[in-house]
C-alpha cells in the first residue's frame, strides 16, 4: 500500500513529549494507545481464565449425573457469571484491545482521538470485573438467572443481581466511550490518501462494530436500569402483578443482545480478513463486497432479535418475519466465507500459527453458522430451544469464531507488539490442542441437545452421561491448552525468541508493518501518505 | 500544536464535534430503550396480542365439536317405593365435553330407606368410553320418609368412542340395600326394626 522510510515514521521519538511515569503509575495514567491496548488484552486474558475456571467447574459437575461438586443454586451462578465474564470481560475487551493497538497503526494516526477518555474506558473495566467476581461472596450469591438476566428471576434475586446490573452499566459506559473513540479516530485521523475504501478490513469491521455498540449498548443500559427500578423503586416494567410484562424485557434485551453477537464476531471477521491475504500472498478477494457484507450483517442484526424468543407466544406473522430475516443473514455471511476461500484459492499459502487459527476459524465458524440456520427454523427451534444444541451452536461461533480469530490476531501481531517472534512450535501445539479439544468439548453437545438435554442444569438423566463425560474431558483439555498460549505470550514479552523483523510476514501490506518491531511508543507522528 | 491553523488543532475540533454527535446518539438510544416500553404496549394493543384487562379464555381442545352423540337417560327402581327420574329425557353432547345431568329421587314411603343405584349402558360396548367423574351411584343413598333429592352425574364421553355409536342409553336402577350412607346425620336417625331390608335376588 505504501512505503515509508522508518526514520520519518518515528522521527522525533520521545523528544517532543514529557517523560512519562514509570512502574505502576505508567499503566494507570497512560494515554498511549499501545499501552492501553496492552492493558485491554492482558485484562481480557485474565478474565478469559476466570471465566474458564467457572466453565471447568460446570464441566466437573456435569461429568457425572447427580450432584457431586456444587449445589444447584451455585451452579446457576456459575453458568450466569461464565456467560457474563466471557462476553463482557474477555471477548469484548479483547476486541477493543486489538482496536487500540492496531487501528491507529493501520490508518497512520499518531494515537486514538481522545487519549484521556481512552484511559478512562479501560480503567472502568477492573472495578466492573471486581463487582462481578465479588458478587459470589455477597449474601445470596452471584446472579443466577442466566447471563440474559430474564425477569422474574432477576427481579427477585439477591444482592448479586444489583452488583451485576452496576457492572453491566459500567462496562456498557466503557464500551460506548471506546466506540466513540474508535469511530472518531477512524473518520477523522486517517493518513492522507487513505480513503474509506482503502482502509484495511479490520478497520472497516471495527468502524461498523463501534456504530453497533453505540446503537445498542445504551438500550441494554436502559433494560438493566428498568430491572434496577423494578427491584428497588417500585416500578413494574416487568412485573405482571403491576401491569408489566416479563416478555417485554426479552424484547428490549435482545434488541441489544442480537447485535451484540455481531459486535463480538465482526472484529474477528476483520482480523481473519487481514490474515488470510497475508498468508495466501494474494490481495483480499472482493474487498468492496466484504465491506458491504459487513454493513448488511450489521443492519440485519438489528432486525432479528425475536429469533431468541420463538417460544414466548409470538404471532405466526412475527415468527415467519424473524425466521426469514434471520436466514437472510446467511447471505452476507456466506459472501464473507466464500471471499476468504477465494482469497486462498491458488494462493501460495503457508501455514504459520496465525494462518492455522484463521483456517480453523473458517472451518468451525461455518459449522456454527450452519447450526445457526438450523435453529433459525421456527418448528426446529421450538424443539431445540434451551437445549445443549444451542449451547453447541453459540460456542462454535463464539469460541471457535471470536476467540480463535483473536488467537490468530495475537500470533499475527505479537512480533509487532513485542519485537520478538513467538515460538512457532509452541504456537502450532497450541493450535492443534485447542482445535482438537474444542471439538471434543462442543461437538457432543449437538448430540446431547438433539437428544433433549436442557441447558443450565446441574443434574441430568442417565442416558446423557457418556457424551457429558466426553465433553468434560475435552473441556479440561481445552482449558489446559490455553496455558500454552500464556507461555508463548510470556516468552515474547520477556524477549525470549528471535528478534522480529519490521515485516515478518511477506504477504502483509498494511501500514503497521512499515513500523519497526517492536512498534515505537509514538508512531506516525508525521502521517504517512497512502498512494 | 502551535498555530490556530495547525491541522492537528483542526482535527481536534473535528473530533470534538463528532464526539458530541456520537454522544447524542448514545443518549438518544438510552431513551429509545425506555421508548420501547410504550411502543410494546401499543403494538400489543393494536394487534390484540396481549390484553391485560381481560382474563384469558380457556378453550378445551379435546372436544370433538363435529360429532354429536345422543345420550338417553333412563331410570328404574327395583322393589322400591321411590320415584326416580332424570330431569331431562336425553341430552346431545360432543365427545370430550364435560357435562352434568341431574336425577331426582323421592322416598314416597314413611320409613327411611337406603338404596344403591347400579348403572348399565346400552349398547354394552359403550361402557368403556363413558367416564364418570362424579355420580350418585358411587355411594349408597339414604332417604328419610318423604325426602326428595337432586343428584348429579358429571361425565365425559371419550373422544375415542367408536364412530357407529350415535346413541347411548345410560340407565340407572335403584336397589334397596342394607346399612345407611356414611353420613353422621342419617346414621343418627333411629332405624325401625320392621324395615329390615329384603333380599332382592
mmCIF file of C-alpha atoms in Angstrom, chain A residues 112-407:
data_model
loop_
_atom_site.group_PDB
_atom_site.id
_atom_site.type_symbol
_atom_site.label_atom_id
_atom_site.label_comp_id
_atom_site.label_asym_id
_atom_site.label_seq_id
_atom_site.Cartn_x
_atom_site.Cartn_y
_atom_site.Cartn_z
ATOM 1 C CA UNK A 112 -6.566 7.486 19.382
ATOM 2 C CA UNK A 113 -8.679 10.616 19.036
ATOM 3 C CA UNK A 114 -9.442 11.025 22.737
ATOM 4 C CA UNK A 115 -6.453 9.689 24.614
ATOM 5 C CA UNK A 116 -7.658 10.558 28.110
ATOM 6 C CA UNK A 117 -11.107 9.105 27.513
ATOM 7 C CA UNK A 118 -9.320 6.012 26.232
ATOM 8 C CA UNK A 119 -7.562 5.661 29.575
ATOM 9 C CA UNK A 120 -10.858 6.080 31.367
ATOM 10 C CA UNK A 121 -12.656 3.495 29.223
ATOM 11 C CA UNK A 122 -10.091 0.920 30.211
ATOM 12 C CA UNK A 123 -9.866 1.721 33.908
ATOM 13 C CA UNK A 124 -13.647 1.419 34.278
ATOM 14 C CA UNK A 125 -13.310 -2.275 33.498
ATOM 15 C CA UNK A 126 -11.391 -3.558 36.544
ATOM 16 C CA UNK A 127 -13.955 -2.156 39.037
ATOM 17 C CA UNK A 128 -16.728 -3.764 36.987
ATOM 18 C CA UNK A 129 -14.838 -7.053 36.997
ATOM 19 C CA UNK A 130 -14.335 -6.833 40.762
ATOM 20 C CA UNK A 131 -18.070 -6.279 41.212
ATOM 21 C CA UNK A 132 -18.893 -9.281 39.026
ATOM 22 C CA UNK A 133 -16.437 -11.646 40.662
ATOM 23 C CA UNK A 134 -17.089 -10.189 44.118
ATOM 24 C CA UNK A 135 -20.794 -10.894 43.776
ATOM 25 C CA UNK A 136 -20.001 -14.554 44.516
ATOM 26 C CA UNK A 137 -19.256 -13.529 48.098
ATOM 27 C CA UNK A 138 -22.332 -11.437 48.926
ATOM 28 C CA UNK A 139 -25.391 -12.865 50.721
ATOM 29 C CA UNK A 140 -27.486 -14.797 48.223
ATOM 30 C CA UNK A 141 -24.523 -15.383 45.943
ATOM 31 C CA UNK A 142 -23.878 -14.155 42.432
ATOM 32 C CA UNK A 143 -26.596 -13.528 39.862
ATOM 33 C CA UNK A 144 -28.168 -16.841 38.906
ATOM 34 C CA UNK A 145 -30.802 -16.230 36.261
ATOM 35 C CA UNK A 146 -28.616 -16.815 33.206
ATOM 36 C CA UNK A 147 -26.468 -14.159 31.522
ATOM 37 C CA UNK A 148 -29.617 -12.828 29.822
ATOM 38 C CA UNK A 149 -30.894 -11.672 33.251
ATOM 39 C CA UNK A 150 -34.518 -12.552 32.471
ATOM 40 C CA UNK A 151 -37.141 -11.453 34.965
ATOM 41 C CA UNK A 152 -38.782 -12.612 37.178
ATOM 42 C CA UNK A 153 -35.590 -14.278 38.496
ATOM 43 C CA UNK A 154 -33.513 -11.126 38.033
ATOM 44 C CA UNK A 155 -36.149 -9.060 39.851
ATOM 45 C CA UNK A 156 -36.482 -11.499 42.735
ATOM 46 C CA UNK A 157 -32.838 -12.480 43.190
ATOM 47 C CA UNK A 158 -30.457 -11.217 45.860
ATOM 48 C CA UNK A 159 -27.801 -8.541 46.031
ATOM 49 C CA UNK A 160 -25.685 -10.344 43.436
ATOM 50 C CA UNK A 161 -28.077 -9.057 40.776
ATOM 51 C CA UNK A 162 -27.573 -5.440 41.858
ATOM 52 C CA UNK A 163 -23.811 -5.834 41.566
ATOM 53 C CA UNK A 164 -24.256 -7.434 38.145
ATOM 54 C CA UNK A 165 -26.527 -4.605 36.996
ATOM 55 C CA UNK A 166 -23.983 -1.985 38.086
ATOM 56 C CA UNK A 167 -21.172 -3.947 36.458
ATOM 57 C CA UNK A 168 -23.159 -4.042 33.197
ATOM 58 C CA UNK A 169 -23.725 -0.282 33.462
ATOM 59 C CA UNK A 170 -20.027 0.386 33.930
ATOM 60 C CA UNK A 171 -18.902 -1.991 31.198
ATOM 61 C CA UNK A 172 -21.524 -0.506 28.889
ATOM 62 C CA UNK A 173 -20.236 3.011 29.559
ATOM 63 C CA UNK A 174 -16.709 1.773 28.889
ATOM 64 C CA UNK A 175 -17.782 0.218 25.588
ATOM 65 C CA UNK A 176 -19.646 3.337 24.478
ATOM 66 C CA UNK A 177 -16.661 5.582 25.221
ATOM 67 C CA UNK A 178 -14.349 3.161 23.476
ATOM 68 C CA UNK A 179 -16.643 3.098 20.442
ATOM 69 C CA UNK A 180 -16.908 6.885 20.214
ATOM 70 C CA UNK A 181 -13.126 6.975 20.361
ATOM 71 C CA UNK A 182 -12.751 4.381 17.628
ATOM 72 C CA UNK A 183 -15.287 5.989 15.280
ATOM 73 C CA UNK A 184 -13.706 9.419 15.698
ATOM 74 C CA UNK A 185 -10.225 8.051 15.170
ATOM 75 C CA UNK A 186 -11.235 6.219 12.009
ATOM 76 C CA UNK A 187 -13.298 9.021 10.497
ATOM 77 C CA UNK A 188 -11.051 11.983 11.330
ATOM 78 C CA UNK A 189 -7.497 10.755 11.715
ATOM 79 C CA UNK A 190 -6.713 8.615 8.689
ATOM 80 C CA UNK A 191 -3.464 9.263 6.890
ATOM 81 C CA UNK A 192 -3.735 11.495 3.825
ATOM 82 C CA UNK A 193 -4.762 9.441 0.831
ATOM 83 C CA UNK A 194 -6.414 6.669 2.825
ATOM 84 C CA UNK A 195 -9.986 6.835 1.596
ATOM 85 C CA UNK A 196 -12.641 4.778 3.338
ATOM 86 C CA UNK A 197 -12.483 2.136 0.641
ATOM 87 C CA UNK A 198 -8.706 1.826 1.066
ATOM 88 C CA UNK A 199 -8.955 1.095 4.792
ATOM 89 C CA UNK A 200 -7.835 -2.338 5.968
ATOM 90 C CA UNK A 201 -10.794 -4.701 6.561
ATOM 91 C CA UNK A 202 -10.053 -4.825 10.290
ATOM 92 C CA UNK A 203 -10.596 -1.069 10.481
ATOM 93 C CA UNK A 204 -13.813 -1.356 8.486
ATOM 94 C CA UNK A 205 -15.228 -4.081 10.692
ATOM 95 C CA UNK A 206 -14.403 -2.097 13.820
ATOM 96 C CA UNK A 207 -15.976 1.072 12.410
ATOM 97 C CA UNK A 208 -19.234 -0.789 11.886
ATOM 98 C CA UNK A 209 -18.940 -2.625 15.204
ATOM 99 C CA UNK A 210 -18.445 0.676 17.019
ATOM 100 C CA UNK A 211 -21.602 2.093 15.448
ATOM 101 C CA UNK A 212 -23.495 -1.032 16.520
ATOM 102 C CA UNK A 213 -22.157 -0.624 20.062
ATOM 103 C CA UNK A 214 -23.311 2.979 20.260
ATOM 104 C CA UNK A 215 -26.725 1.929 18.992
ATOM 105 C CA UNK A 216 -27.389 -0.991 21.301
ATOM 106 C CA UNK A 217 -25.264 -0.663 24.444
ATOM 107 C CA UNK A 218 -27.452 2.218 25.728
ATOM 108 C CA UNK A 219 -30.527 0.033 25.170
ATOM 109 C CA UNK A 220 -29.004 -2.634 27.422
ATOM 110 C CA UNK A 221 -28.229 0.074 29.971
ATOM 111 C CA UNK A 222 -31.905 1.073 29.786
ATOM 112 C CA UNK A 223 -33.067 -2.532 30.204
ATOM 113 C CA UNK A 224 -30.951 -3.171 33.295
ATOM 114 C CA UNK A 225 -31.943 0.234 34.698
ATOM 115 C CA UNK A 226 -35.569 -0.872 34.406
ATOM 116 C CA UNK A 227 -34.620 -4.077 36.243
ATOM 117 C CA UNK A 228 -32.996 -1.989 38.954
ATOM 118 C CA UNK A 229 -36.023 0.264 39.428
ATOM 119 C CA UNK A 230 -38.308 -2.785 39.397
ATOM 120 C CA UNK A 231 -36.172 -4.283 42.130
ATOM 121 C CA UNK A 232 -35.878 -1.272 44.413
ATOM 122 C CA UNK A 233 -38.059 1.652 43.394
ATOM 123 C CA UNK A 234 -41.496 0.154 42.961
ATOM 124 C CA UNK A 235 -41.793 0.305 39.169
ATOM 125 C CA UNK A 236 -43.423 -2.647 37.418
ATOM 126 C CA UNK A 237 -41.913 -2.702 33.933
ATOM 127 C CA UNK A 238 -41.570 -6.481 34.089
ATOM 128 C CA UNK A 239 -43.860 -7.423 36.964
ATOM 129 C CA UNK A 240 -47.159 -8.835 35.715
ATOM 130 C CA UNK A 241 -48.796 -8.147 39.090
ATOM 131 C CA UNK A 242 -48.314 -4.426 38.461
ATOM 132 C CA UNK A 243 -49.303 -4.470 34.795
ATOM 133 C CA UNK A 244 -45.825 -5.126 33.429
ATOM 134 C CA UNK A 245 -44.676 -7.975 31.268
ATOM 135 C CA UNK A 246 -41.578 -10.183 31.626
ATOM 136 C CA UNK A 247 -41.639 -10.769 27.866
ATOM 137 C CA UNK A 248 -41.038 -7.025 27.367
ATOM 138 C CA UNK A 249 -37.613 -7.478 28.966
ATOM 139 C CA UNK A 250 -36.781 -10.178 26.448
ATOM 140 C CA UNK A 251 -37.644 -7.842 23.577
ATOM 141 C CA UNK A 252 -35.576 -4.977 24.973
ATOM 142 C CA UNK A 253 -32.715 -7.270 25.969
ATOM 143 C CA UNK A 254 -32.467 -8.996 22.606
ATOM 144 C CA UNK A 255 -32.744 -5.702 20.785
ATOM 145 C CA UNK A 256 -29.315 -5.266 22.356
ATOM 146 C CA UNK A 257 -28.419 -8.931 22.509
ATOM 147 C CA UNK A 258 -28.554 -9.881 18.906
ATOM 148 C CA UNK A 259 -26.447 -7.005 17.556
ATOM 149 C CA UNK A 260 -24.171 -7.880 20.477
ATOM 150 C CA UNK A 261 -23.328 -11.264 18.973
ATOM 151 C CA UNK A 262 -22.247 -9.485 15.785
ATOM 152 C CA UNK A 263 -20.332 -6.963 17.876
ATOM 153 C CA UNK A 264 -18.375 -9.953 19.135
ATOM 154 C CA UNK A 265 -17.814 -11.544 15.720
ATOM 155 C CA UNK A 266 -17.283 -8.599 13.319
ATOM 156 C CA UNK A 267 -13.826 -7.603 14.654
ATOM 157 C CA UNK A 268 -12.900 -11.270 14.297
ATOM 158 C CA UNK A 269 -14.020 -11.162 10.664
ATOM 159 C CA UNK A 270 -11.694 -8.172 10.296
ATOM 160 C CA UNK A 271 -8.718 -9.997 11.799
ATOM 161 C CA UNK A 272 -9.325 -13.024 9.569
ATOM 162 C CA UNK A 273 -9.609 -10.722 6.546
ATOM 163 C CA UNK A 274 -6.112 -9.403 7.340
ATOM 164 C CA UNK A 275 -4.507 -12.781 7.993
ATOM 165 C CA UNK A 276 -5.866 -14.836 5.086
ATOM 166 C CA UNK A 277 -4.481 -12.465 2.373
ATOM 167 C CA UNK A 278 -1.142 -12.207 4.202
ATOM 168 C CA UNK A 279 -0.562 -15.960 4.248
ATOM 169 C CA UNK A 280 -2.172 -16.680 0.877
ATOM 170 C CA UNK A 281 0.037 -13.904 -0.549
ATOM 171 C CA UNK A 282 -2.887 -12.554 -2.524
ATOM 172 C CA UNK A 283 -4.990 -9.430 -2.006
ATOM 173 C CA UNK A 284 -8.311 -9.976 -0.248
ATOM 174 C CA UNK A 285 -10.815 -11.285 -2.793
ATOM 175 C CA UNK A 286 -13.827 -8.996 -3.268
ATOM 176 C CA UNK A 287 -12.851 -6.200 -0.878
ATOM 177 C CA UNK A 288 -15.893 -3.988 -1.692
ATOM 178 C CA UNK A 289 -18.269 -6.930 -1.286
ATOM 179 C CA UNK A 290 -16.638 -7.643 2.088
ATOM 180 C CA UNK A 291 -17.391 -4.090 3.201
ATOM 181 C CA UNK A 292 -20.981 -4.282 2.000
ATOM 182 C CA UNK A 293 -21.391 -7.715 3.593
ATOM 183 C CA UNK A 294 -20.252 -6.388 6.977
ATOM 184 C CA UNK A 295 -22.615 -3.423 6.653
ATOM 185 C CA UNK A 296 -25.549 -5.669 5.697
ATOM 186 C CA UNK A 297 -24.813 -8.029 8.567
ATOM 187 C CA UNK A 298 -24.853 -5.046 10.929
ATOM 188 C CA UNK A 299 -28.166 -3.726 9.594
ATOM 189 C CA UNK A 300 -29.840 -7.138 9.514
ATOM 190 C CA UNK A 301 -28.589 -7.894 13.028
ATOM 191 C CA UNK A 302 -30.883 -5.154 14.337
ATOM 192 C CA UNK A 303 -33.952 -6.823 12.804
ATOM 193 C CA UNK A 304 -33.729 -10.385 14.060
ATOM 194 C CA UNK A 305 -33.835 -10.147 17.845
ATOM 195 C CA UNK A 306 -37.035 -12.156 18.320
ATOM 196 C CA UNK A 307 -35.453 -15.340 16.946
ATOM 197 C CA UNK A 308 -34.251 -15.812 20.534
ATOM 198 C CA UNK A 309 -37.895 -15.773 21.614
ATOM 199 C CA UNK A 310 -39.688 -18.174 19.279
ATOM 200 C CA UNK A 311 -41.307 -19.930 22.240
ATOM 201 C CA UNK A 312 -42.790 -16.899 24.045
ATOM 202 C CA UNK A 313 -46.000 -16.911 22.014
ATOM 203 C CA UNK A 314 -45.323 -14.591 19.081
ATOM 204 C CA UNK A 315 -47.982 -14.375 16.357
ATOM 205 C CA UNK A 316 -47.334 -16.542 13.308
ATOM 206 C CA UNK A 317 -46.583 -13.496 11.135
ATOM 207 C CA UNK A 318 -43.891 -12.433 13.605
ATOM 208 C CA UNK A 319 -42.387 -15.916 13.690
ATOM 209 C CA UNK A 320 -42.195 -16.010 9.890
ATOM 210 C CA UNK A 321 -40.701 -12.500 9.641
ATOM 211 C CA UNK A 322 -37.963 -13.191 12.165
ATOM 212 C CA UNK A 323 -37.264 -16.617 10.685
ATOM 213 C CA UNK A 324 -36.802 -15.253 7.148
ATOM 214 C CA UNK A 325 -34.726 -12.233 8.193
ATOM 215 C CA UNK A 326 -32.511 -14.497 10.295
ATOM 216 C CA UNK A 327 -31.934 -16.779 7.345
ATOM 217 C CA UNK A 328 -31.179 -13.728 5.211
ATOM 218 C CA UNK A 329 -28.102 -13.041 7.352
ATOM 219 C CA UNK A 330 -26.621 -16.222 5.948
ATOM 220 C CA UNK A 331 -26.265 -14.433 2.598
ATOM 221 C CA UNK A 332 -23.735 -11.698 3.580
ATOM 222 C CA UNK A 333 -22.033 -14.163 5.941
ATOM 223 C CA UNK A 334 -21.769 -16.623 3.075
ATOM 224 C CA UNK A 335 -20.293 -13.848 0.903
ATOM 225 C CA UNK A 336 -17.562 -13.391 3.501
ATOM 226 C CA UNK A 337 -16.790 -17.096 3.824
ATOM 227 C CA UNK A 338 -16.640 -17.565 0.061
ATOM 228 C CA UNK A 339 -14.438 -14.466 -0.308
ATOM 229 C CA UNK A 340 -11.994 -15.911 2.222
ATOM 230 C CA UNK A 341 -11.994 -19.212 0.349
ATOM 231 C CA UNK A 342 -11.492 -17.365 -2.948
ATOM 232 C CA UNK A 343 -8.598 -15.444 -1.404
ATOM 233 C CA UNK A 344 -6.942 -18.739 -0.509
ATOM 234 C CA UNK A 345 -7.728 -20.270 -3.911
ATOM 235 C CA UNK A 346 -4.456 -20.736 -5.808
ATOM 236 C CA UNK A 347 -2.600 -18.615 -3.285
ATOM 237 C CA UNK A 348 0.951 -19.512 -2.209
ATOM 238 C CA UNK A 349 -0.236 -20.495 1.207
ATOM 239 C CA UNK A 350 1.950 -21.230 4.206
ATOM 240 C CA UNK A 351 0.545 -22.395 7.487
ATOM 241 C CA UNK A 352 2.140 -20.474 10.312
ATOM 242 C CA UNK A 353 0.153 -20.367 13.533
ATOM 243 C CA UNK A 354 -1.940 -17.260 12.630
ATOM 244 C CA UNK A 355 -2.990 -18.921 9.373
ATOM 245 C CA UNK A 356 -3.781 -22.204 11.149
ATOM 246 C CA UNK A 357 -6.083 -20.386 13.541
ATOM 247 C CA UNK A 358 -7.608 -18.430 10.647
ATOM 248 C CA UNK A 359 -8.352 -21.576 8.643
ATOM 249 C CA UNK A 360 -9.623 -23.279 11.805
ATOM 250 C CA UNK A 361 -11.828 -20.255 12.336
ATOM 251 C CA UNK A 362 -13.373 -20.509 8.874
ATOM 252 C CA UNK A 363 -13.990 -24.242 9.252
ATOM 253 C CA UNK A 364 -15.526 -24.148 12.725
ATOM 254 C CA UNK A 365 -17.309 -20.821 12.365
ATOM 255 C CA UNK A 366 -19.060 -22.182 9.291
ATOM 256 C CA UNK A 367 -20.260 -25.194 11.283
ATOM 257 C CA UNK A 368 -21.560 -22.786 13.920
ATOM 258 C CA UNK A 369 -23.223 -20.762 11.181
ATOM 259 C CA UNK A 370 -24.974 -23.807 9.808
ATOM 260 C CA UNK A 371 -26.338 -24.834 13.218
ATOM 261 C CA UNK A 372 -27.489 -21.227 13.473
ATOM 262 C CA UNK A 373 -29.523 -21.744 10.330
ATOM 263 C CA UNK A 374 -30.954 -24.921 11.826
ATOM 264 C CA UNK A 375 -32.196 -23.152 14.944
ATOM 265 C CA UNK A 376 -33.495 -20.258 12.826
ATOM 266 C CA UNK A 377 -36.227 -22.602 11.555
ATOM 267 C CA UNK A 378 -39.151 -21.959 13.870
ATOM 268 C CA UNK A 379 -40.504 -25.501 14.296
ATOM 269 C CA UNK A 380 -36.990 -26.851 14.826
ATOM 270 C CA UNK A 381 -36.171 -24.086 17.276
ATOM 271 C CA UNK A 382 -39.284 -24.821 19.313
ATOM 272 C CA UNK A 383 -37.867 -28.330 19.719
ATOM 273 C CA UNK A 384 -34.293 -27.194 20.418
ATOM 274 C CA UNK A 385 -34.868 -24.021 22.464
ATOM 275 C CA UNK A 386 -32.758 -24.056 25.639
ATOM 276 C CA UNK A 387 -31.139 -27.397 24.877
ATOM 277 C CA UNK A 388 -27.432 -28.180 24.576
ATOM 278 C CA UNK A 389 -27.794 -27.843 20.798
ATOM 279 C CA UNK A 390 -27.996 -24.098 21.326
ATOM 280 C CA UNK A 391 -25.010 -24.261 23.680
ATOM 281 C CA UNK A 392 -23.044 -26.088 20.983
ATOM 282 C CA UNK A 393 -24.150 -23.548 18.351
ATOM 283 C CA UNK A 394 -23.050 -20.417 20.145
ATOM 284 C CA UNK A 395 -19.804 -21.918 21.400
ATOM 285 C CA UNK A 396 -18.920 -22.783 17.810
ATOM 286 C CA UNK A 397 -19.397 -19.163 16.756
ATOM 287 C CA UNK A 398 -18.023 -17.530 19.899
ATOM 288 C CA UNK A 399 -15.135 -19.797 20.891
ATOM 289 C CA UNK A 400 -14.113 -21.197 17.527
ATOM 290 C CA UNK A 401 -15.257 -17.915 15.974
ATOM 291 C CA UNK A 402 -14.329 -14.864 18.014
ATOM 292 C CA UNK A 403 -11.751 -16.472 20.284
ATOM 293 C CA UNK A 404 -9.860 -18.383 17.567
ATOM 294 C CA UNK A 405 -9.727 -15.190 15.497
ATOM 295 C CA UNK A 406 -8.267 -13.335 18.475
ATOM 296 C CA UNK A 407 -5.641 -16.059 18.898
#
